[in-house]
Coordinates of C-alpha atoms and ligand atoms in Angstrom, one line a residue:
X1 CA 0.0 0.0 0.1
X2 CA 1.5 3.3 -1.0
X3 CA 0.5 6.7 -2.3
X4 CA 1.8 8.6 -5.1
X5 CA 2.0 12.4 -5.0
X6 CA 3.1 14.4 -8.0
X7 CA 3.6 18.1 -7.9
X8 CA 4.1 20.6 -10.8
X9 CA 5.9 18.1 -12.9
X10 CA 7.6 19.5 -16.0
X11 CA 9.4 17.8 -18.9
X12 CA 10.7 20.0 -21.6
X13 CA 12.4 18.8 -24.8
X14 CA 13.9 22.1 -26.0
X15 CA 11.1 24.7 -26.0
X16 CA 8.5 22.0 -26.1
X17 CA 6.8 20.8 -23.0
X18 CA 5.8 17.1 -23.2
X19 CA 4.6 17.3 -19.5
X20 CA 3.6 20.8 -18.5
X21 CA 2.9 21.4 -14.9
X22 CA 1.1 18.4 -13.9
X23 CA 0.0 17.7 -10.4
X24 CA -1.5 14.3 -9.7
X25 CA -2.1 12.0 -6.7
X26 CA -3.0 8.3 -6.5
X27 CA -4.2 7.1 -3.1
X28 CA -3.2 3.7 -1.5
X29 CA -4.8 0.9 -3.7
X30 CA -6.3 3.4 -6.1
X31 CA -6.4 2.9 -9.8
X32 CA -6.1 6.2 -11.6
X33 CA -6.6 6.1 -15.4
X34 CA -4.6 8.7 -17.3
X35 CA -6.5 9.3 -20.5
X36 CA -5.8 11.5 -23.5
X37 CA -5.1 11.6 -27.1
X38 CA -1.9 10.4 -28.7
X39 CA 1.0 12.7 -28.1
X40 CA -0.4 14.5 -25.0
X41 CA 2.3 13.3 -22.7
X42 CA 0.9 10.1 -21.0
X43 CA 4.0 7.9 -21.6
X44 CA 6.4 10.6 -20.8
X45 CA 4.6 11.1 -17.5
X46 CA 4.6 7.5 -16.7
X47 CA 8.3 7.1 -17.5
X48 CA 9.1 10.1 -15.3
X49 CA 7.3 8.3 -12.4
X50 CA 9.3 5.2 -13.0
X51 CA 12.6 7.2 -13.4
X52 CA 13.4 6.5 -17.0
X53 CA 12.9 10.1 -17.9
X54 CA 14.9 12.8 -16.1
X55 CA 12.4 15.6 -15.4
X56 CA 12.9 19.3 -15.9
X57 CA 11.2 20.5 -12.8
X58 CA 8.6 19.4 -10.1
X59 CA 8.5 16.6 -7.6
X60 CA 7.6 13.0 -7.3
X61 CA 6.8 11.5 -4.0
X62 CA 6.1 7.8 -3.2
X63 CA 4.9 7.2 0.4
X64 CA 6.0 10.6 1.3
X65 CA 9.5 10.1 0.2
X66 CA 10.9 12.4 -2.6
X67 CA 12.1 10.0 -5.4
X68 CA 12.4 12.7 -8.2
X69 CA 16.2 12.2 -8.6
X70 CA 16.4 8.6 -7.7
X71 CA 17.5 5.9 -10.3
X72 CA 14.6 3.7 -11.6
X73 CA 15.8 0.6 -9.5
X74 CA 15.8 2.7 -6.3
X75 CA 12.1 3.8 -6.5
X76 CA 10.3 0.7 -6.3
X77 CA 7.9 1.1 -9.2
X78 CA 6.9 -1.7 -11.5
X79 CA 6.2 -0.7 -15.1
X80 CA 4.4 -2.6 -17.9
X81 CA 5.5 -1.0 -21.3
X82 CA 3.3 -0.4 -24.1
X83 CA 5.0 -3.0 -26.4
X84 CA 5.9 -5.1 -23.2
X85 CA 9.6 -4.7 -24.1
X86 CA 10.3 -8.4 -23.2
X87 CA 13.9 -9.6 -24.0
X88 CA 13.5 -12.0 -26.9
X89 CA 16.7 -14.0 -26.0
X90 CA 15.7 -14.5 -22.4
X91 CA 13.2 -17.1 -21.1
X92 CA 10.0 -16.0 -19.3
X93 CA 11.6 -16.8 -15.9
X94 CA 14.7 -14.7 -16.8
X95 CA 12.5 -11.9 -18.1
X96 CA 10.5 -11.8 -14.9
X97 CA 13.7 -12.0 -12.8
X98 CA 15.3 -9.0 -14.5
X99 CA 13.9 -6.4 -12.2
X100 CA 15.1 -8.5 -9.2
X101 CA 18.6 -8.8 -10.7
X102 CA 18.6 -5.0 -11.0
X103 CA 17.8 -4.8 -7.3
X104 CA 20.5 -7.2 -6.3
X105 CA 18.1 -10.1 -5.4
X106 CA 19.2 -13.5 -6.8
X107 CA 19.4 -17.2 -5.9
X108 CA 16.6 -19.0 -4.0
X109 CA 14.8 -15.8 -3.0
X110 CA 14.6 -14.7 -6.6
X111 CA 13.4 -18.1 -7.8
X112 CA 10.6 -18.0 -5.1
X113 CA 9.5 -14.6 -6.2
X114 CA 9.6 -15.3 -9.7
X115 CA 7.5 -18.5 -9.3
X116 CA 5.0 -16.5 -7.3
X117 CA 4.7 -13.7 -9.9
X118 CA 4.2 -16.2 -12.6
X119 CA 1.5 -18.0 -10.6
X120 CA -0.3 -14.5 -10.1
X121 CA -0.7 -14.3 -13.9
X122 CA -1.5 -18.0 -14.3
X123 CA 1.8 -18.7 -16.3
X124 CA 3.3 -21.1 -13.7
X125 CA 4.0 -23.7 -16.4
X126 CA 5.5 -21.3 -18.9
X127 CA 8.8 -20.3 -17.2
X128 CA 11.1 -22.0 -19.7
X129 CA 9.6 -20.7 -22.8
X130 CA 10.7 -17.8 -24.8
X131 CA 8.5 -14.8 -25.6
X132 CA 8.1 -15.8 -29.2
X133 CA 6.6 -19.1 -28.1
X134 CA 3.7 -17.2 -26.4
X135 CA 0.6 -15.6 -27.6
X136 CA 0.1 -11.8 -27.4
X137 CA -2.0 -12.2 -24.2
X138 CA 0.6 -14.4 -22.5
X139 CA 3.4 -12.0 -23.4
X140 CA 1.4 -9.3 -21.8
X141 CA 1.1 -11.3 -18.6
X142 CA 4.8 -11.9 -18.6
X143 CA 5.3 -8.1 -18.6
X144 CA 2.7 -7.9 -15.8
X145 CA 4.6 -10.6 -13.8
X146 CA 7.9 -8.7 -14.4
X147 CA 6.4 -5.5 -13.1
X148 CA 4.9 -7.1 -10.0
X149 CA 7.9 -9.4 -9.0
X150 CA 9.5 -6.3 -7.2
X151 CA 6.4 -5.9 -5.0
X152 CA 6.1 -2.3 -6.3
X153 CA 4.7 0.6 -4.3
X154 CA 3.4 1.9 -7.5
X155 CA 2.2 -0.1 -10.5
X156 CA 2.5 1.7 -13.8
X157 CA 0.8 0.5 -17.0
X158 CA 1.3 2.1 -20.4
X159 CA -1.6 1.1 -22.7
X160 CA -1.4 -2.5 -21.5
X161 CA -4.4 -3.6 -23.6
X162 CA -3.7 -1.9 -26.8
X163 CA -1.8 -4.8 -28.5
X164 CA -4.5 -7.4 -27.7
X165 CA -7.5 -8.0 -30.1
X166 CA -10.9 -6.5 -29.2
X167 CA -12.3 -9.7 -27.8
X168 CA -9.4 -10.3 -25.3
X169 CA -9.2 -6.7 -24.3
X170 CA -12.2 -6.7 -22.0
X171 CA -11.4 -10.0 -20.2
X172 CA -7.7 -9.2 -19.8
X173 CA -8.6 -5.7 -18.5
X174 CA -11.0 -7.4 -15.9
X175 CA -8.3 -9.8 -14.8
X176 CA -5.8 -7.0 -14.5
X177 CA -8.3 -5.0 -12.4
X178 CA -9.0 -8.1 -10.1
X179 CA -5.2 -8.5 -9.6
X180 CA -4.7 -4.8 -8.8
X181 CA -7.6 -4.9 -6.3
X182 CA -6.6 -8.1 -4.6
X183 CA -2.9 -7.0 -4.2
X184 CA -4.1 -3.4 -3.2
X185 CA -1.8 -1.8 -5.8
X186 CA -1.6 1.9 -6.2
X187 CA -1.8 2.1 -10.0
X188 CA -1.6 4.6 -12.8
X189 CA -3.1 3.2 -16.0
X190 CA -2.4 5.0 -19.2
X191 CA -4.8 4.7 -22.1
X192 CA -6.0 6.6 -25.1
X193 CA -9.2 4.5 -25.1
X194 CA -12.1 6.0 -23.2
X195 CA -14.0 2.5 -22.9
X196 CA -10.9 1.1 -21.1
X197 CA -10.7 4.0 -18.8
X198 CA -14.4 3.9 -17.9
X199 CA -14.0 0.1 -17.3
X200 CA -10.9 0.1 -15.2
X201 CA -10.7 3.2 -13.2
X202 CA -11.4 4.5 -9.7
X203 CA -10.7 7.9 -10.9
X204 CA -10.1 9.4 -14.3
X205 CA -7.6 12.0 -15.2
X206 CA -7.9 13.6 -18.8
X207 CA -4.8 15.0 -20.3
X208 CA -4.3 17.3 -23.2
X209 CA -1.1 18.8 -24.6
X210 CA 0.9 18.0 -21.5
X211 CA -1.6 19.3 -19.0
X212 CA -4.4 17.8 -17.0
X213 CA -7.7 19.3 -18.0
X214 CA -10.2 17.5 -15.7
X215 CA -10.2 14.8 -13.2
X216 CA -13.0 12.9 -11.3
X217 CA -15.0 9.7 -11.3
X218 CA -16.2 8.2 -14.6
X219 CA -19.8 9.4 -13.8
X220 CA -18.6 13.0 -12.9
X221 CA -16.6 13.4 -16.0
X222 CA -19.2 11.9 -18.3
X223 CA -22.2 13.7 -16.8
X224 CA -20.5 17.0 -16.1
X225 CA -17.5 17.5 -18.5
X226 CA -15.9 20.9 -17.9
X227 CA -15.2 21.6 -21.5
X228 CA -16.2 20.6 -25.0
X229 CA -12.8 18.8 -25.3
X230 CA -13.7 16.5 -22.4
X231 CA -17.3 16.0 -23.5
X232 CA -16.1 15.0 -26.9
X233 CA -13.2 12.8 -25.7
X234 CA -15.3 10.8 -23.3
X235 CA -18.1 9.5 -25.2
X236 CA -19.9 11.3 -28.0
X237 CA -21.6 14.6 -27.9
X238 CA -23.7 16.6 -30.2
X239 CA -22.2 20.1 -30.4
X240 CA -24.3 23.0 -31.4
X241 CA -23.0 26.6 -32.1
X242 CA -25.2 29.6 -31.2
X243 CA -25.6 31.9 -28.3
X244 CA -26.6 31.8 -24.6
X245 CA -29.8 33.7 -23.8
X246 CA -31.5 34.2 -20.5
X247 CA -33.8 31.2 -21.3
X248 CA -31.1 28.8 -22.5
X249 CA -29.3 28.5 -25.7
X250 CA -30.3 29.7 -29.2
X251 CA -28.7 27.7 -31.9
X252 CA -27.3 29.3 -35.0
X253 CA -30.1 27.6 -36.9
X254 CA -32.6 29.3 -34.8
X255 CA -33.8 26.4 -32.4
X256 CA -34.3 27.4 -28.7
X257 CA -32.9 24.8 -26.2
X258 CA -34.3 25.7 -22.7
X259 CA -31.7 25.0 -20.0
X260 CA -30.3 26.8 -16.8
X261 CA -28.1 29.5 -18.3
X262 CA -27.9 31.8 -15.3
X263 CA -24.5 33.4 -15.0
X264 CA -23.2 31.7 -18.1
X265 CA -20.8 33.6 -20.3
X266 CA -22.0 34.3 -23.8
X267 CA -19.3 32.5 -25.8
X268 CA -20.3 28.9 -25.0
X269 CA -21.1 26.0 -27.2
X270 CA -23.9 23.6 -26.5
X271 CA -23.5 19.9 -26.1
X272 CA -26.1 17.2 -25.9
X273 CA -25.2 13.4 -25.4
X274 CA -27.1 11.3 -28.2
X275 CA -28.7 9.1 -25.6
X276 CA -30.4 12.2 -24.0
X277 CA -32.0 13.1 -27.3
X278 CA -35.6 11.3 -27.2
X279 CA -37.4 10.4 -30.3
X280 CA -41.1 9.8 -31.0
X281 CA -44.3 10.6 -29.0
X282 CA -42.4 10.7 -25.7
X283 CA -40.5 13.6 -26.9
X284 CA -43.6 15.9 -27.5
X285 CA -44.3 16.7 -23.8
X286 CA -40.6 17.6 -23.0
X287 CA -39.6 21.2 -22.2
X288 CA -37.5 21.0 -25.4
X289 CA -39.4 19.5 -28.2
X290 CA -39.1 20.0 -32.0
X291 CA -40.0 18.4 -35.3
X292 CA -37.1 17.2 -37.2
X293 CA -36.3 15.2 -40.4
X294 CA -34.5 11.9 -40.3
X295 CA -31.5 12.2 -42.4
X296 CA -29.7 8.9 -41.8
X297 CA -30.0 5.8 -39.6
X298 CA -27.1 3.5 -38.7
X299 CA -28.2 0.3 -37.4
X300 CA -25.9 -1.0 -34.7
X301 CA -27.8 -4.1 -33.3
X302 CA -29.0 -3.1 -29.8
X303 CA -29.1 0.6 -30.9
X304 CA -29.5 2.7 -33.9
X305 CA -27.9 6.0 -34.5
X306 CA -30.3 8.5 -36.0
X307 CA -29.1 11.7 -37.5
X308 CA -31.8 14.4 -37.6
X309 CA -31.9 17.7 -39.5
X310 CA -33.8 20.5 -37.7
X311 CA -35.7 23.1 -39.6
X312 CA -33.1 25.7 -39.3
X313 CA -30.3 23.4 -40.5
X314 CA -28.9 22.1 -37.2
X315 CA -28.0 18.5 -37.1
X316 CA -28.3 16.3 -34.1
X317 CA -27.7 12.6 -33.6
X318 CA -29.8 10.4 -31.2
X319 CA -29.0 7.0 -30.0
X320 CA -32.3 5.0 -30.2
X321 CA -32.6 1.7 -28.2
X322 CA -34.0 -1.1 -30.5
X323 CA -36.5 -3.2 -28.7
X324 CA -38.8 -6.0 -29.9
X325 CA -42.3 -4.7 -30.3
X326 CA -41.3 -1.0 -30.3
X327 CA -44.0 0.7 -32.3
X328 CA -41.7 3.6 -33.4
X329 CA -40.9 3.3 -37.1
X330 CA -37.8 5.1 -38.3
X331 CA -37.4 5.9 -41.9
X332 CA -35.0 8.2 -43.6
X333 CA -36.8 11.3 -44.9
X334 CA -39.7 11.1 -42.5
X335 CA -40.4 13.8 -39.9
X336 CA -40.2 12.8 -36.3
X337 CA -40.7 14.4 -32.9
X338 CA -37.4 14.9 -30.9
X339 CA -36.8 16.5 -27.6
X340 CA -34.6 16.6 -24.4
X341 CA -34.7 17.6 -20.9
X342 CA -33.1 21.0 -20.0
X343 CA -30.7 19.1 -17.5
X344 CA -29.3 17.3 -20.6
X345 CA -28.3 20.4 -22.4
X346 CA -24.7 21.4 -21.4
X347 CA -23.2 24.8 -22.1
X348 CA -19.5 24.4 -22.2
X349 CA -16.3 26.4 -22.8
X350 CA -15.3 25.9 -26.5
X351 CA -11.7 24.8 -26.1
X352 CA -11.7 22.9 -29.5
X353 CA -11.3 25.8 -31.8
X354 CA -8.6 27.5 -29.7
X355 CA -5.1 26.2 -29.8
X356 CA -3.7 24.7 -26.5
Ligands
ADP1 N1 12.7 12.0 -26.4 C1 11.9 12.8 -26.9 N2 12.4 14.0 -27.5 C2 11.6 14.9 -28.0 N3 10.2 14.8 -28.0 C3 9.7 13.8 -27.3 C4 10.5 12.7 -26.8 N4 9.6 11.8 -26.1 C5 8.4 12.3 -26.4 N5 8.5 13.5 -27.0 C6 7.3 14.2 -27.4 O1 6.5 14.5 -26.3 C7 5.0 14.4 -26.7 C8 4.3 13.5 -25.7 O2 4.8 12.2 -26.2 P1 4.2 10.9 -25.2 O3 4.5 11.1 -23.8 O4 4.9 9.6 -25.9 O5 2.6 11.0 -25.6 P2 1.5 9.9 -25.4 O6 2.1 8.7 -24.7 O7 0.4 10.6 -24.7 O8 1.1 9.5 -26.8 C9 5.0 14.1 -28.1 O9 4.8 15.2 -28.9 C10 6.3 13.4 -28.4 O10 6.8 13.7 -29.8
MG2 MG1 2.3 6.7 -25.1

């Protein structure tokens, strides 16, 4: 059990800041998912915590101890690299034992810990194989065992599921989460995949261009994104341009969306989650209700994505749940009632058109 405390961390390459004033904590046994688009500095931050990247400024504390300037083998972190970084010429056992060797642990003590680590990831029988004799999922587990064999205070995972096929991703993710919980590991889990982050995390931290833009629980971030960037990155959102009025938001196309706009600055965009746009008779009685033309329907099995064109030209997408016996017929070209609750309308800072 340990905690991680990062303050004002900075990593510059010349005049470019890969990590730009990041402060982040992970409590004992907590899994924090670091989520952001490619190039936003996730790997650099993780490698800084592990000690593979010398930082420009700021502080990293593990269990209250300043480790900012310590060598990687002196700070008791275990890291799983994105491509696993297994040594192809070493057996599974030797790969797993590598971190122990670096820390001066050998002999019977090392053998025991290697065996335990391999048991943890259900690879007890694979110690003598070479990485090329394993499947992708098994290689990933070797990388996990190698990170855990040192009994790390902080467990660091860089996109550990991204090299697995879609079917494996969920089950391996769940196994990792179970392992993390049962061992009580303080964990930073890096991903660019929002589904993975929602599935795994106690807390989500969203990064953009080297900076943290928002953090909170999955529900907090999904339901109350602080900006258009977060709303768009975590799930999908309709975005509508227009202006804030005392009643709500008047779209450029002339549709009035009622919502609480008290104290809202004028230069906002409106976002609306597709699942909050209701279609058919149920929409008529809603405070926000309009007639729209169905422009396209994408059938996705359990749901359909229905794109609507409003009279003034605004376009909105709705997610419609497909159910047996549903009397609502959806046909491209037809007019349909659509609507939403005022609470579903979010007026957000437009940080997508402004450069970081
Ligand atoms: N050694 C380096 N030298 C110069 N720029 C680097 C170096 N490592 C990373 N960067 C840059 O820092 C930014 C963040 O990279 P990275 O941390 O790998 O992002 P992510 O993992 O979020 O995709 C990128 O623009 C990348 O090109
Ligand atoms: Mg990366």
